[in-house]
């Protein structure tokens, strides 16, 4: 149940005409009252000759002209989710009565509330209209009316058996209005202009190091920009618009940051660039010089930065954890922007989902998150990665580590009671899981085929070493199809002078593996990264085809085992 307080108005009659009219697309069906301040109030839906507007405005008219509120029409819409059952009129009437009390419109204890009506013209929602003058002449107490309406909605969801939404904390981006949704539908857009602008601005921020670069990216993305300057010519803020989103006067509709998201204001964006970087070796204003033109190198460094960031989220103070979670969103945007088609879609959806998880009321302490911000910058400046070879394999490596970082964010938000953020991070993790499977199929399949060709005596030695090094995981790893890819990785590590047993112990000690769908896959990427092994092999054409088939079979078996384990638990 979503209560949404609309902008206050000046004309009661105008709002009533809309609510009782056909709607902009003939979507209003059988408009009628379901509740009101007076059970004898007339219903224009049943009798067009009634004077409901005059009755609603009467307490306002009784106030001296100088004391009347400039905008006296209060408007609250209450909407259920699509999967909720259809409520009867009586139930919607009770919802309306509870809402006006919670918001401060009505005060049954004193018997002197405002006049209000609840109009229903669709199955899934009602509109509550009130005039802001109490019967006793006093003004209603509407402080925090939106928060109180939300709290009442959470209680009503339980009582009425409706979908229970997570409690917000005031940090969510504004939802599109119904007018914006209808406009997008008329224009044939999948999303509203507000949503498109928010995502475009967020992607433009990822990996930037200065205002100049930020605005260059906005321009390159095709947005119209309007800057707000102080008398001293200092930049104070900005607005953006889509070139083809125009109002009735054929003027571009500009959106300030307040209508996009709280963290997209210019001061909040500047915090990304001005944090203390004294503990970072890489300068803030340039991407890593050794990584230029090498997408695979940027992806390896992204995996390393994400691995370190998990420690801050799990063990750092709240400000540091919040900063690394916020920076994770930039990395996801940069990964989506620079990945190939077979992973880009899921990565883009993951980045959109994580947008909600990147903000909370805990203020981020920027500066120590510089490694993640630099990783995002390197990803963008090193350009798009290919889907195969080292580029594709390191993409899987980076996504694998970002999955663990996002999972750490799920736990952190849940521990702090951030229900909406935890749910968004969980959704992000599921998207990353899908993107990982697409990215990892070919490189893991190639390693799988190599592992199958490892000589039996060597495979037996590796099995014994696995039992000795990580006895608590050995049986699980050996039962996974990915064991052969790990066997090939252990062979490569030993051939380059590493101690495979030490690598295994370090990899297991470094991170919890409880959330891993395939422990062997995770160990493959950790060992290949820490031992600086090539992420991908170079199979022949026949091996590549066989590897992809084997990888698909591996995913099917892994998912089946995962499903069985979840069912048993």
XYZ file of C-alpha atoms in Angstrom:
569
model
C 0.000 0.000 0.000
C 1.559 3.252 -1.166
C 0.229 6.547 0.219
C 1.481 9.558 -1.713
C 0.780 13.161 -0.759
C 0.399 15.304 -3.859
C 1.166 18.987 -4.220
C -1.278 21.251 -2.414
C -3.735 23.141 -4.574
C -5.913 26.240 -4.602
C -9.076 25.008 -6.334
C -11.156 22.287 -4.724
C -13.540 22.260 -7.655
C -10.732 21.589 -10.149
C -9.531 18.492 -8.306
C -13.081 17.180 -7.870
C -13.744 17.636 -11.585
C -10.693 15.517 -12.344
C -11.527 12.785 -9.823
C -15.141 12.497 -10.957
C -14.307 12.933 -14.633
C -13.349 10.251 -17.173
C -9.610 10.652 -16.591
C -7.052 11.497 -19.220
C -7.373 8.108 -20.865
C -10.923 7.088 -19.864
C -9.390 5.178 -16.953
C -11.813 6.500 -14.308
C -14.629 3.995 -13.899
C -17.663 4.645 -11.694
C -16.247 7.493 -9.519
C -17.976 7.562 -6.111
C -17.434 8.320 -2.439
C -16.328 5.545 -0.107
C -15.975 7.728 3.016
C -16.117 11.357 4.161
C -16.053 13.596 7.222
C -19.866 13.329 7.299
C -21.727 10.145 6.353
C -24.463 12.367 4.877
C -22.060 14.175 2.528
C -23.423 14.314 -1.046
C -21.755 12.199 -3.729
C -21.364 13.807 -7.188
C -20.847 10.320 -8.557
C -24.445 9.523 -7.728
C -26.037 12.986 -7.959
C -24.484 15.545 -10.302
C -26.544 18.368 -8.789
C -24.767 18.219 -5.451
C -22.576 21.023 -4.098
C -19.750 18.994 -2.527
C -17.148 21.632 -3.297
C -19.028 24.325 -1.414
C -19.402 22.085 1.641
C -15.720 21.200 1.646
C -14.637 24.829 1.319
C -17.074 26.218 3.916
C -14.637 26.167 6.904
C -12.037 27.920 4.742
C -14.540 30.605 3.725
C -15.331 31.202 7.400
C -11.734 32.238 8.087
C -10.661 35.823 7.659
C -9.185 36.337 4.207
C -5.773 37.264 5.600
C -5.611 34.080 7.671
C -6.557 31.622 4.951
C -3.843 29.279 3.660
C -2.706 30.202 0.158
C -3.075 26.590 -0.926
C -5.847 25.009 1.087
C -6.483 21.765 -0.869
C -4.738 18.685 0.557
C -4.610 15.593 -1.649
C -3.514 12.053 -0.743
C -3.644 9.058 -3.074
C -3.488 5.539 -1.618
C -2.636 2.753 -4.066
C -2.326 -1.012 -3.651
C 0.127 -3.251 -5.483
C -0.996 -5.071 -8.621
C -0.811 -8.441 -6.855
C -3.041 -7.341 -3.948
C -6.641 -8.451 -3.720
C -9.323 -5.925 -4.687
C -10.684 -4.214 -1.590
C -14.392 -3.595 -1.123
C -15.716 -0.034 -0.777
C -16.173 -0.562 2.945
C -12.533 -1.568 3.312
C -11.310 1.419 1.306
C -13.535 3.608 3.462
C -11.845 2.313 6.601
C -8.439 2.881 4.993
C -9.416 6.503 4.292
C -10.641 7.110 7.854
C -7.433 5.678 9.308
C -5.273 7.703 6.929
C -6.819 11.112 7.674
C -6.409 10.504 11.400
C -2.785 9.443 10.974
C -1.940 12.434 8.763
C -3.560 14.966 11.119
C -6.500 15.908 8.881
C -9.064 14.528 11.311
C -8.920 14.567 15.105
C -11.679 12.357 16.573
C -10.475 12.972 20.139
C -11.220 16.684 19.846
C -14.075 16.324 17.377
C -12.781 19.178 15.268
C -11.042 17.917 12.169
C -10.970 19.163 8.591
C -13.610 18.297 6.041
C -12.525 15.527 3.688
C -13.809 12.979 1.197
C -12.394 9.757 -0.237
C -13.144 9.101 -3.915
C -12.745 5.754 -5.625
C -12.644 5.540 -9.405
C -10.526 2.382 -9.886
C -10.101 -0.994 -8.226
C -6.629 -0.421 -6.832
C -6.636 3.066 -5.306
C -8.520 5.956 -3.743
C -7.994 9.726 -3.558
C -8.534 11.654 -0.348
C -9.294 15.371 -0.671
C -9.359 17.695 2.337
C -9.593 21.441 2.869
C -7.084 22.772 5.392
C -9.267 24.510 7.955
C -10.695 22.715 10.969
C -14.284 23.131 12.055
C -13.118 25.095 15.108
C -11.136 27.512 12.925
C -7.695 26.230 13.829
C -5.159 24.876 11.355
C -4.513 21.141 11.290
C -1.178 19.765 12.490
C 0.352 18.326 9.319
C 3.942 18.063 10.487
C 5.384 14.821 9.094
C 2.044 13.918 7.514
C 3.750 11.834 4.825
C 5.774 9.796 7.327
C 2.715 9.206 9.510
C 0.679 8.082 6.483
C 3.439 5.651 5.529
C 3.527 4.202 9.039
C -0.251 3.726 9.002
C 0.017 2.023 5.587
C 2.444 -0.548 7.012
C -0.059 -1.396 9.771
C -2.975 -1.606 7.322
C -1.033 -3.997 5.090
C -0.847 -6.456 7.968
C -4.490 -6.044 8.980
C -5.851 -6.381 5.435
C -3.517 -9.143 4.293
C -1.859 -7.029 1.589
C 1.670 -7.116 0.245
C 3.930 -5.778 2.968
C 6.267 -3.069 1.700
C 9.544 -2.216 3.360
C 9.725 0.827 5.556
C 11.560 3.734 3.974
C 13.891 6.260 5.564
C 13.379 9.292 3.352
C 16.427 8.658 1.171
C 14.661 7.107 -1.812
C 14.463 8.931 -5.111
C 11.095 10.490 -5.882
C 8.693 8.229 -7.720
C 7.362 9.393 -11.079
C 3.981 11.081 -10.829
C 0.936 9.661 -12.576
C 1.120 12.564 -15.051
C 4.727 11.637 -15.869
C 3.771 7.991 -16.357
C 0.892 8.885 -18.674
C 3.139 11.234 -20.628
C 5.750 8.512 -21.078
C 3.052 6.152 -22.320
C 1.820 8.706 -24.844
C 5.353 9.254 -26.088
C 6.035 5.533 -26.379
C 8.727 5.537 -23.688
C 9.350 2.506 -21.497
C 10.308 4.795 -18.613
C 9.478 8.329 -17.580
C 11.754 11.256 -18.366
C 12.637 11.531 -14.673
C 13.840 7.910 -14.573
C 15.832 8.212 -17.800
C 17.505 11.387 -16.571
C 18.337 9.880 -13.182
C 20.041 6.855 -14.759
C 21.881 8.970 -17.330
C 23.213 11.390 -14.691
C 24.235 8.520 -12.438
C 26.167 6.827 -15.260
C 27.814 10.148 -16.117
C 29.058 10.480 -12.535
C 30.719 7.042 -12.508
C 34.480 7.422 -12.761
C 34.557 11.204 -13.157
C 37.188 13.325 -11.444
C 36.023 16.889 -12.075
C 33.028 19.080 -12.831
C 34.294 19.664 -16.352
C 34.396 15.946 -17.078
C 30.984 15.410 -15.489
C 29.269 18.058 -17.620
C 31.110 16.864 -20.728
C 29.596 13.431 -20.183
C 26.121 14.869 -19.699
C 26.486 16.758 -22.962
C 27.818 13.684 -24.746
C 24.790 11.749 -23.503
C 22.564 14.242 -25.313
C 21.086 16.005 -22.283
C 20.216 19.677 -22.124
C 21.936 21.370 -19.169
C 21.005 24.523 -17.292
C 23.540 25.682 -14.687
C 22.730 27.844 -11.659
C 25.410 30.435 -10.936
C 26.040 32.694 -7.960
C 26.648 36.432 -8.475
C 30.344 35.557 -8.212
C 29.912 33.187 -11.196
C 30.545 30.195 -8.937
C 28.538 27.125 -9.936
C 25.792 26.348 -7.406
C 23.753 23.650 -9.098
C 22.365 22.274 -12.322
C 19.229 21.035 -14.055
C 18.922 18.560 -16.919
C 16.306 17.802 -19.549
C 15.732 15.394 -22.408
C 15.654 17.255 -25.750
C 12.339 15.653 -26.775
C 10.560 15.973 -23.404
C 8.627 19.239 -23.650
C 5.729 20.988 -21.943
C 2.590 22.507 -23.446
C 4.592 25.588 -24.474
C 7.076 23.351 -26.358
C 9.796 24.133 -23.825
C 12.187 21.482 -22.445
C 11.158 20.146 -19.026
C 14.166 20.591 -16.744
C 14.629 18.490 -13.615
C 16.776 19.729 -10.718
C 18.653 17.168 -8.629
C 15.897 17.241 -5.979
C 13.582 15.622 -8.512
C 16.183 13.020 -9.498
C 17.900 11.615 -6.387
C 19.339 13.018 -3.128
C 22.926 12.027 -3.962
C 22.931 13.656 -7.415
C 23.123 17.232 -6.126
C 26.292 19.068 -7.093
C 27.595 19.281 -3.480
C 27.131 15.521 -3.004
C 28.825 14.762 -6.310
C 31.721 17.032 -5.356
C 32.241 14.961 -2.213
C 33.371 12.118 -4.469
C 36.229 14.256 -5.777
C 37.283 16.027 -2.593
C 37.672 13.082 -0.212
C 40.960 12.565 1.588
C 43.107 10.326 -0.634
C 46.246 10.365 1.501
C 46.194 6.590 1.859
C 45.876 5.959 -1.866
C 48.834 5.568 -4.219
C 46.859 6.410 -7.349
C 46.175 10.122 -8.004
C 42.546 11.116 -8.087
C 42.620 13.119 -11.300
C 43.803 10.427 -13.704
C 43.169 6.777 -14.408
C 45.951 4.279 -13.729
C 48.561 4.917 -16.412
C 49.630 1.280 -16.650
C 46.051 0.219 -17.242
C 45.254 2.493 -20.189
C 43.898 0.585 -23.157
C 43.829 -2.724 -21.278
C 40.279 -3.488 -20.159
C 41.356 -6.805 -18.614
C 43.820 -5.035 -16.298
C 41.112 -2.631 -15.158
C 38.829 -5.565 -14.399
C 41.485 -7.333 -12.349
C 42.017 -4.162 -10.325
C 38.270 -3.814 -9.907
C 38.134 -7.309 -8.425
C 40.995 -6.451 -6.058
C 39.367 -3.177 -4.983
C 36.042 -4.930 -4.404
C 37.787 -7.610 -2.337
C 39.323 -4.970 -0.056
C 36.025 -3.083 0.126
C 34.245 -6.127 1.558
C 36.426 -5.779 4.669
C 35.346 -2.151 5.134
C 31.666 -3.053 4.782
C 31.936 -6.023 7.135
C 34.281 -4.562 9.763
C 34.608 -0.794 9.228
C 32.637 1.891 11.018
C 29.291 2.951 9.598
C 30.566 5.973 7.661
C 33.257 3.946 5.898
C 30.842 1.123 5.120
C 28.315 3.590 3.664
C 31.041 5.178 1.510
C 32.151 1.857 0.046
C 28.563 0.836 -0.636
C 27.932 4.138 -2.437
C 31.124 3.730 -4.479
C 30.062 0.199 -5.403
C 27.204 1.713 -7.364
C 29.677 3.633 -9.530
C 31.631 0.449 -10.219
C 28.454 -1.340 -11.302
C 27.576 1.537 -13.632
C 31.062 1.460 -15.130
C 30.990 -2.329 -15.568
C 27.628 -2.136 -17.320
C 28.829 0.662 -19.585
C 31.972 -1.179 -20.692
C 30.786 -4.782 -20.947
C 29.611 -6.623 -24.034
C 26.031 -7.366 -25.008
C 25.705 -10.797 -23.371
C 26.366 -9.332 -19.907
C 25.503 -5.654 -20.346
C 21.747 -6.066 -19.914
C 21.918 -7.822 -16.540
C 24.697 -5.524 -15.324
C 22.637 -2.477 -16.256
C 19.648 -3.877 -14.358
C 21.935 -4.614 -11.403
C 23.190 -1.024 -11.401
C 19.640 0.348 -11.529
C 18.565 -1.908 -8.644
C 21.593 -0.952 -6.541
C 20.797 2.747 -6.872
C 18.360 2.374 -3.955
C 20.905 0.434 -1.902
C 23.604 3.082 -2.308
C 21.919 5.639 0.002
C 20.829 5.625 3.610
C 20.596 8.108 6.452
C 24.123 7.145 7.478
C 26.363 9.749 5.868
C 29.202 8.297 3.813
C 32.745 9.275 4.840
C 34.275 9.758 1.408
C 37.996 9.380 0.808
C 38.821 5.862 1.913
C 36.633 4.549 -0.891
C 39.087 5.969 -3.424
C 40.164 2.524 -4.674
C 36.630 1.715 -5.804
C 36.185 5.143 -7.383
C 39.499 4.709 -9.180
C 38.379 1.261 -10.348
C 35.261 2.798 -11.876
C 37.400 5.444 -13.564
C 39.814 2.852 -14.960
C 36.930 0.780 -16.313
C 35.483 3.752 -18.170
C 38.778 5.127 -19.495
C 40.115 1.747 -20.632
C 37.125 1.288 -22.880
C 34.801 -1.612 -23.636
C 35.955 -5.165 -23.068
C 35.558 -8.017 -25.511
C 33.322 -10.901 -24.529
C 35.987 -13.606 -24.973
C 39.581 -14.185 -23.961
C 41.189 -12.303 -21.112
C 38.640 -9.480 -21.300
C 35.701 -11.836 -20.892
C 37.347 -13.906 -18.170
C 38.368 -10.873 -16.094
C 34.816 -9.548 -16.489
C 33.617 -12.745 -14.806
C 36.335 -12.283 -12.160
C 35.177 -8.722 -11.425
C 31.483 -9.651 -11.336
C 32.259 -12.552 -8.998
C 33.915 -10.229 -6.491
C 31.242 -7.539 -6.887
C 28.673 -10.204 -6.004
C 30.389 -10.739 -2.646
C 30.625 -6.983 -2.068
C 26.922 -6.505 -2.802
C 26.095 -9.471 -0.551
C 28.052 -7.784 2.231
C 25.933 -4.673 1.591
C 22.772 -6.798 1.965
C 23.903 -7.941 5.407
C 25.040 -4.470 6.489
C 21.754 -2.833 5.510
C 19.743 -5.633 7.139
C 21.730 -5.226 10.367
C 21.037 -1.483 10.348
C 17.324 -1.982 9.720
C 17.450 -0.506 6.204
C 14.767 -2.754 4.762
C 14.386 -1.072 1.366
C 18.129 -0.898 0.804
C 18.642 -4.520 1.849
C 15.916 -5.645 -0.556
C 17.457 -3.604 -3.395
C 20.925 -5.029 -2.730
C 19.485 -8.554 -2.699
C 17.860 -7.915 -6.076
C 21.206 -6.600 -7.338
C 22.946 -9.788 -6.219
C 20.496 -11.887 -8.221
C 21.171 -9.778 -11.316
C 24.910 -10.135 -10.783
C 24.532 -13.884 -10.465
C 22.869 -13.995 -13.892
C 25.519 -11.706 -15.425
C 28.276 -13.839 -13.925
C 26.894 -17.024 -15.435
C 26.869 -15.401 -18.861
C 30.410 -14.047 -18.480
C 31.984 -17.124 -16.880
C 30.567 -19.845 -19.139
C 33.313 -19.777 -21.771
C 36.444 -19.274 -19.601
C 35.358 -21.758 -16.936
C 34.344 -24.204 -19.626
C 37.823 -24.026 -21.141
C 39.419 -24.592 -17.736
C 36.995 -27.460 -17.168
C 38.206 -29.182 -20.321
C 41.855 -28.662 -19.336
C 41.163 -30.067 -15.897
C 39.600 -33.163 -17.423
C 42.900 -33.787 -19.233
C 45.078 -33.515 -16.115
C 46.955 -36.780 -15.603
C 45.315 -39.058 -13.050
C 48.345 -39.252 -10.703
C 48.526 -35.446 -10.570
C 44.768 -35.214 -10.029
C 45.071 -37.643 -7.125
C 47.858 -35.525 -5.613
C 45.704 -32.427 -5.905
C 42.778 -34.229 -4.284
C 44.962 -35.197 -1.315
C 46.351 -31.660 -1.096
C 42.797 -30.266 -1.126
C 41.829 -32.493 1.824
C 44.910 -31.375 3.730
C 44.683 -27.645 2.963
C 40.918 -27.058 3.325
C 39.423 -30.210 4.905
C 36.137 -28.448 5.730
C 35.458 -27.748 2.036
C 37.175 -30.634 0.266
C 34.199 -32.952 -0.169
C 31.946 -30.132 -1.361
C 34.502 -28.940 -3.909
C 35.178 -32.431 -5.225
C 31.442 -32.985 -5.738
C 31.107 -29.846 -7.869
C 31.581 -29.923 -11.661
C 33.827 -26.888 -11.228
C 36.459 -29.025 -9.495
C 38.144 -29.710 -12.830
C 38.515 -25.982 -13.529
C 40.077 -25.623 -10.083
C 42.400 -28.559 -10.807
C 43.623 -26.802 -13.960
C 44.167 -23.615 -11.949
C 46.160 -25.461 -9.263
C 48.304 -26.958 -12.020
C 48.963 -23.504 -13.491
C 49.785 -22.072 -10.064
C 52.321 -24.784 -9.292
C 53.887 -24.440 -12.753
C 54.545 -20.729 -12.073
C 56.286 -21.411 -8.756
C 53.403 -20.945 -6.303
C 52.464 -23.249 -3.449
C 48.893 -24.381 -4.302
C 48.131 -25.402 -0.714
C 49.066 -21.967 0.641
C 47.001 -20.270 -2.068
C 43.994 -22.384 -1.178
C 44.273 -21.697 2.548
C 44.633 -17.965 1.943
C 41.684 -17.895 -0.467
C 39.403 -19.661 2.008
C 40.587 -17.619 4.990
C 40.204 -14.348 3.102
C 36.431 -14.512 2.556
C 33.354 -16.359 3.718
C 32.088 -18.792 1.067
C 28.658 -19.482 2.532
C 26.885 -17.419 -0.140
C 28.803 -18.983 -3.039
C 26.702 -21.025 -5.437
C 29.845 -22.870 -6.542
C 32.783 -22.819 -4.119
C 35.167 -24.200 -6.747
C 34.323 -21.353 -9.157
C 35.022 -18.737 -6.496
C 38.351 -20.388 -5.646
C 39.319 -20.436 -9.324
C 38.957 -16.656 -9.630
C 40.628 -15.921 -6.292
C 43.613 -18.121 -7.102
C 44.019 -16.803 -10.642
C 43.885 -13.224 -9.374
C 46.188 -13.584 -6.353
C 48.694 -15.768 -8.268
C 48.530 -13.366 -11.221
C 47.619 -16.169 -13.606
C 45.949 -15.468 -16.944
C 42.204 -15.410 -16.356
C 41.532 -17.209 -19.646
C 43.168 -20.013 -21.559
C 43.457 -20.066 -25.337
C 41.425 -23.072 -26.479
C 41.199 -24.294 -30.028
C 37.919 -23.771 -31.863
C 36.874 -27.340 -31.057
C 37.790 -26.920 -27.393
C 35.868 -23.635 -27.206
C 32.701 -25.275 -28.533
C 33.111 -28.223 -26.156
C 33.889 -25.870 -23.275
C 30.715 -23.848 -23.772
C 28.640 -27.031 -23.849
C 30.356 -28.323 -20.718
C 29.916 -24.986 -18.958
C 26.193 -24.964 -19.700
C 25.943 -28.459 -18.232
C 27.936 -27.289 -15.201
C 25.526 -24.391 -14.522
C 22.529 -26.702 -14.775
C 24.022 -29.137 -12.263
C 25.105 -26.356 -9.924
C 21.670 -24.725 -9.933
C 20.015 -28.086 -9.323
C 22.245 -28.765 -6.317
C 21.628 -25.249 -5.025
C 17.881 -25.731 -5.300
C 18.072 -29.045 -3.446
C 20.200 -27.498 -0.684
C 17.759 -24.611 -0.246
C 14.854 -27.036 -0.141
C 16.497 -29.100 2.577
C 17.294 -26.018 4.623
